Short mmCIF file of C-alpha atoms in Angstrom, two decimals:
data_model
loop_
_atom_site.label_atom_id
_atom_site.label_comp_id
_atom_site.label_asym_id
_atom_site.label_seq_id
_atom_site.Cartn_x
_atom_site.Cartn_y
_atom_site.Cartn_z
CA ALA P 1 102.54 -9.23 74.48
CA GLN P 2 103.76 -6.05 74.32
CA SER P 3 100.78 -3.11 74.10
CA VAL P 4 100.30 0.60 74.19
CA THR P 5 96.97 1.57 75.10
CA GLN P 6 95.04 4.61 74.50
CA PRO P 7 91.79 4.52 76.28
CA ASP P 8 89.82 7.55 74.80
CA ILE P 9 89.19 6.89 71.32
CA HIS P 10 87.75 10.52 71.07
CA ILE P 11 87.58 13.08 73.18
CA THR P 12 85.98 16.74 72.88
CA VAL P 13 86.61 19.80 74.92
CA SER P 14 85.83 23.35 74.95
CA GLU P 15 88.38 26.05 73.75
CA GLY P 16 90.47 26.89 76.81
CA ALA P 17 89.74 24.39 78.83
CA SER P 18 92.29 21.77 80.46
CA LEU P 19 93.26 18.55 78.51
CA GLU P 20 94.39 15.30 79.78
CA LEU P 21 95.11 12.20 77.43
CA ARG P 22 95.79 8.84 78.77
CA CYS P 23 98.27 6.25 77.60
CA ASN P 24 99.18 2.88 79.21
CA TYR P 25 101.88 0.45 78.35
CA SER P 26 102.67 -3.28 79.47
CA TYR P 27 105.88 -3.21 79.67
CA GLY P 28 108.06 -4.58 83.19
CA ALA P 29 110.84 -2.10 82.53
CA THR P 30 110.92 1.75 82.01
CA PRO P 31 110.50 2.05 78.26
CA TYR P 32 111.22 5.03 75.77
CA LEU P 33 107.82 7.16 75.76
CA PHE P 34 106.70 9.78 73.26
CA TRP P 35 103.84 11.57 72.26
CA TYR P 36 103.18 12.57 68.65
CA VAL P 37 100.41 14.46 66.96
CA GLN P 38 99.20 13.89 63.59
CA SER P 39 96.89 16.90 61.73
CA PRO P 40 94.94 15.61 59.02
CA GLY P 41 96.75 14.66 55.89
CA GLN P 42 100.11 15.01 57.37
CA GLY P 43 102.71 13.17 58.92
CA LEU P 44 103.39 12.53 62.55
CA GLN P 45 105.29 15.37 64.89
CA LEU P 46 106.88 14.50 67.94
CA LEU P 47 105.60 16.37 70.83
CA LEU P 48 107.48 14.91 73.77
CA LYS P 49 109.47 12.29 74.96
CA TYR P 50 110.62 10.78 78.16
CA PHE P 51 113.67 8.03 79.28
CA SER P 52 114.62 8.93 82.66
CA GLY P 53 114.77 11.64 85.23
CA ASP P 54 112.45 14.02 86.21
CA THR P 55 108.96 12.53 85.21
CA LEU P 56 107.31 15.37 84.27
CA VAL P 57 108.33 16.57 80.95
CA GLN P 58 107.73 20.05 78.80
CA GLY P 59 106.88 19.49 75.19
CA ILE P 60 106.20 21.85 72.46
CA LYS P 61 103.09 23.97 71.61
CA GLY P 62 102.54 24.02 75.38
CA PHE P 63 101.92 20.19 76.04
CA GLU P 64 103.29 18.16 79.20
CA ALA P 65 103.29 14.95 79.96
CA GLU P 66 103.86 12.90 83.21
CA PHE P 67 105.54 9.43 83.91
CA LYS P 68 103.83 7.42 86.74
CA ARG P 69 105.77 3.95 86.86
CA SER P 70 103.50 2.57 89.63
CA GLN P 71 100.79 2.81 86.98
CA SER P 72 102.55 2.30 83.83
CA SER P 73 100.87 5.72 82.41
CA PHE P 74 102.87 8.74 80.61
CA ASN P 75 99.47 11.20 80.50
CA LEU P 76 99.84 13.85 78.22
CA ARG P 77 98.32 17.09 79.21
CA LYS P 78 97.54 20.87 78.17
CA PRO P 79 96.33 23.47 80.51
CA SER P 80 94.30 25.73 78.15
CA VAL P 81 93.62 23.96 74.77
CA HIS P 82 93.60 26.00 71.24
CA TRP P 83 91.09 25.21 68.48
CA SER P 84 94.40 24.63 66.75
CA ASP P 85 95.09 21.70 68.85
CA ALA P 86 92.32 19.46 67.04
CA ALA P 87 94.22 16.49 65.67
CA GLU P 88 95.02 12.82 66.79
CA TYR P 89 97.22 11.90 69.30
CA PHE P 90 99.42 9.13 69.35
CA CYS P 91 101.17 7.73 72.50
CA ALA P 92 104.68 5.48 71.32
CA VAL P 93 106.76 3.23 73.13
CA GLY P 94 110.24 1.85 72.79
CA ILE P 95 111.17 -1.17 75.18
CA THR P 96 115.26 -0.19 74.32
CA SER P 97 116.69 2.40 72.59
CA TYR P 98 117.63 -0.09 69.42
CA ASP P 99 113.99 -1.57 69.48
CA LYS P 100 110.80 -0.71 67.08
CA VAL P 101 108.74 1.93 68.43
CA ILE P 102 104.91 0.62 68.90
CA PHE P 103 102.03 3.47 68.68
CA GLY P 104 99.05 3.22 70.58
CA PRO P 105 95.72 3.29 68.30
CA GLY P 106 95.74 7.00 68.96
CA THR P 107 93.05 9.57 70.44
CA SER P 108 91.17 12.03 68.17
CA LEU P 109 90.79 15.40 69.77
CA SER P 110 87.89 17.61 69.00
CA VAL P 111 87.85 21.68 70.18
CA ILE P 112 84.37 23.14 70.38
CA PRO P 113 85.15 27.19 69.75
CA LYS H 1 116.85 22.39 56.61
CA ALA H 2 114.55 20.50 54.45
CA GLY H 3 112.35 17.55 56.36
CA VAL H 4 111.85 14.01 55.46
CA THR H 5 110.66 13.75 51.60
CA GLN H 6 108.47 11.11 50.74
CA THR H 7 107.52 10.42 46.89
CA PRO H 8 105.30 10.15 45.33
CA ARG H 9 102.41 11.54 47.56
CA TYR H 10 99.80 9.72 46.21
CA LEU H 11 99.76 6.39 44.16
CA ILE H 12 96.98 4.41 42.68
CA LYS H 13 97.85 0.72 41.55
CA THR H 14 96.30 -2.22 40.08
CA ARG H 15 95.88 -5.61 42.29
CA GLY H 16 98.88 -7.47 41.31
CA GLN H 17 100.93 -5.02 40.58
CA GLN H 18 104.01 -3.87 42.30
CA VAL H 19 105.52 -0.27 43.76
CA THR H 20 108.38 1.29 45.02
CA LEU H 21 108.21 4.25 47.49
CA SER H 22 110.79 6.82 48.28
CA CYS H 23 111.90 8.76 51.52
CA SER H 24 114.84 11.07 51.87
CA PRO H 25 115.69 11.52 55.31
CA ILE H 26 116.73 14.77 57.44
CA SER H 27 120.57 15.16 56.34
CA GLY H 28 122.32 13.68 58.85
CA HIS H 29 120.14 11.29 60.33
CA ARG H 30 121.08 7.75 59.76
CA SER H 31 118.24 5.69 60.64
CA VAL H 32 115.29 5.19 58.75
CA SER H 33 111.82 3.67 59.69
CA TRP H 34 108.62 2.58 57.62
CA TYR H 35 104.97 2.70 58.98
CA GLN H 36 101.96 1.75 57.40
CA GLN H 37 98.50 3.75 58.73
CA THR H 38 95.43 2.47 58.25
CA PRO H 39 91.69 3.45 59.95
CA GLY H 40 91.41 -0.51 60.92
CA GLN H 41 95.03 -1.08 62.28
CA GLY H 42 96.88 2.18 62.90
CA LEU H 43 100.35 2.77 62.73
CA GLN H 44 102.13 -1.05 62.04
CA PHE H 45 105.78 -0.40 62.13
CA LEU H 46 107.55 -2.07 58.80
CA PHE H 47 110.98 -2.02 59.22
CA GLU H 48 113.89 0.35 60.34
CA TYR H 49 117.05 0.40 58.31
CA PHE H 50 120.35 2.18 60.10
CA SER H 51 123.28 2.60 57.90
CA GLU H 52 122.05 0.55 55.21
CA THR H 53 121.24 -2.42 57.51
CA GLN H 54 117.89 -3.45 58.58
CA ARG H 55 117.62 -3.50 62.19
CA ASN H 56 114.19 -4.19 62.99
CA LYS H 57 111.07 -5.68 61.05
CA GLY H 58 107.84 -5.84 61.83
CA ASN H 59 105.35 -8.69 60.90
CA PHE H 60 104.37 -8.08 57.45
CA PRO H 61 104.54 -10.56 54.60
CA GLY H 62 107.63 -11.06 52.35
CA ARG H 63 105.80 -9.15 49.62
CA PHE H 64 106.94 -5.97 51.72
CA SER H 65 110.80 -5.45 51.47
CA GLY H 66 112.89 -2.21 52.02
CA ARG H 67 116.61 -1.00 51.46
CA GLN H 68 118.64 1.98 52.56
CA PHE H 69 121.51 3.58 50.62
CA SER H 70 124.78 4.85 51.46
CA ASN H 71 122.85 8.12 51.28
CA SER H 72 120.66 7.51 53.71
CA ARG H 73 117.68 7.57 51.34
CA SER H 74 115.10 4.44 51.53
CA GLU H 75 112.89 2.99 49.63
CA MET H 76 110.22 0.54 50.13
CA ASN H 77 108.93 -2.17 47.80
CA VAL H 78 105.56 -3.85 47.86
CA SER H 79 104.94 -6.82 45.71
CA THR H 80 101.90 -8.50 44.37
CA LEU H 81 99.84 -6.05 45.76
CA GLU H 82 96.46 -6.75 47.63
CA LEU H 83 93.40 -4.37 47.90
CA GLY H 84 94.38 -4.47 51.84
CA ASP H 85 97.75 -2.68 51.25
CA SER H 86 95.71 0.68 50.73
CA ALA H 87 97.14 2.55 53.08
CA LEU H 88 99.02 5.84 54.06
CA TYR H 89 102.69 4.73 54.32
CA LEU H 90 105.12 6.93 56.66
CA CYS H 91 108.56 7.29 56.60
CA ALA H 92 110.60 8.46 59.64
CA SER H 93 113.96 9.50 60.15
CA SER H 94 115.94 9.85 63.42
CA PRO H 95 119.49 10.72 64.09
CA GLY H 96 120.36 7.35 65.77
CA THR H 97 117.28 5.26 66.86
CA GLY H 98 113.52 6.06 66.59
CA ALA H 99 113.33 4.62 70.23
CA SER H 100 116.25 7.13 71.73
CA ASP H 101 115.83 10.31 69.52
CA GLY H 102 112.40 10.31 68.67
CA TYR H 103 111.48 10.36 64.63
CA THR H 104 110.79 13.17 62.35
CA PHE H 105 108.24 12.29 59.83
CA GLY H 106 107.67 12.47 56.46
CA SER H 107 103.83 13.39 55.01
CA GLY H 108 103.63 10.12 53.67
CA THR H 109 102.31 8.29 50.67
CA ARG H 110 98.98 7.54 50.23
CA LEU H 111 98.60 4.41 48.15
CA THR H 112 95.11 3.07 46.70
CA VAL H 113 95.00 -0.61 45.63
CA VAL H 114 92.24 -0.80 43.02
#
């Protein structure tokens, strides 16, 4: 069955430290890949997306993600975390451009001042 | 440019009642998708509409239905409400498809069934 996994339920980092959130998917072909962020009580905001081409993609708010086909992974990174980055982060996948988008379970990020 | 607007923001209903939620997408966006978000199940896909046609459907019972109007506004309806339907319902719009373009989400409608 198609699935998206985010191995880390919750991560705590200190402000200014680097961040990496993990995402793995179980599809054969290269899917459409996304990262979204959700602040408390709000809807989700698109951080970045990958379809093809350069495997390192840049997004908003200083985030970037790297697609690794061999590992079926699409990890999100940020070199220096700010307190305002505390939120829930979701990895999402669409198998084809006309398919539904499936979301991972999310990773909750806490930032220590 | 106005974002995705969902109304109402909060709703309390009694078991057995029905409810209609509304979503106005970003101007020019033709696709509207709906998701149910709960602490236990996360984000679950309900359905996607494009130009008034349902293009994709998730694994929800027939009590959950939706439609899209010619102006791209969308409504979802849940009949015979159950306690387990309590959730945040999120609407998302995209110019073409959520998978190819990515979504812009609304703030959601928080439904509580008592």
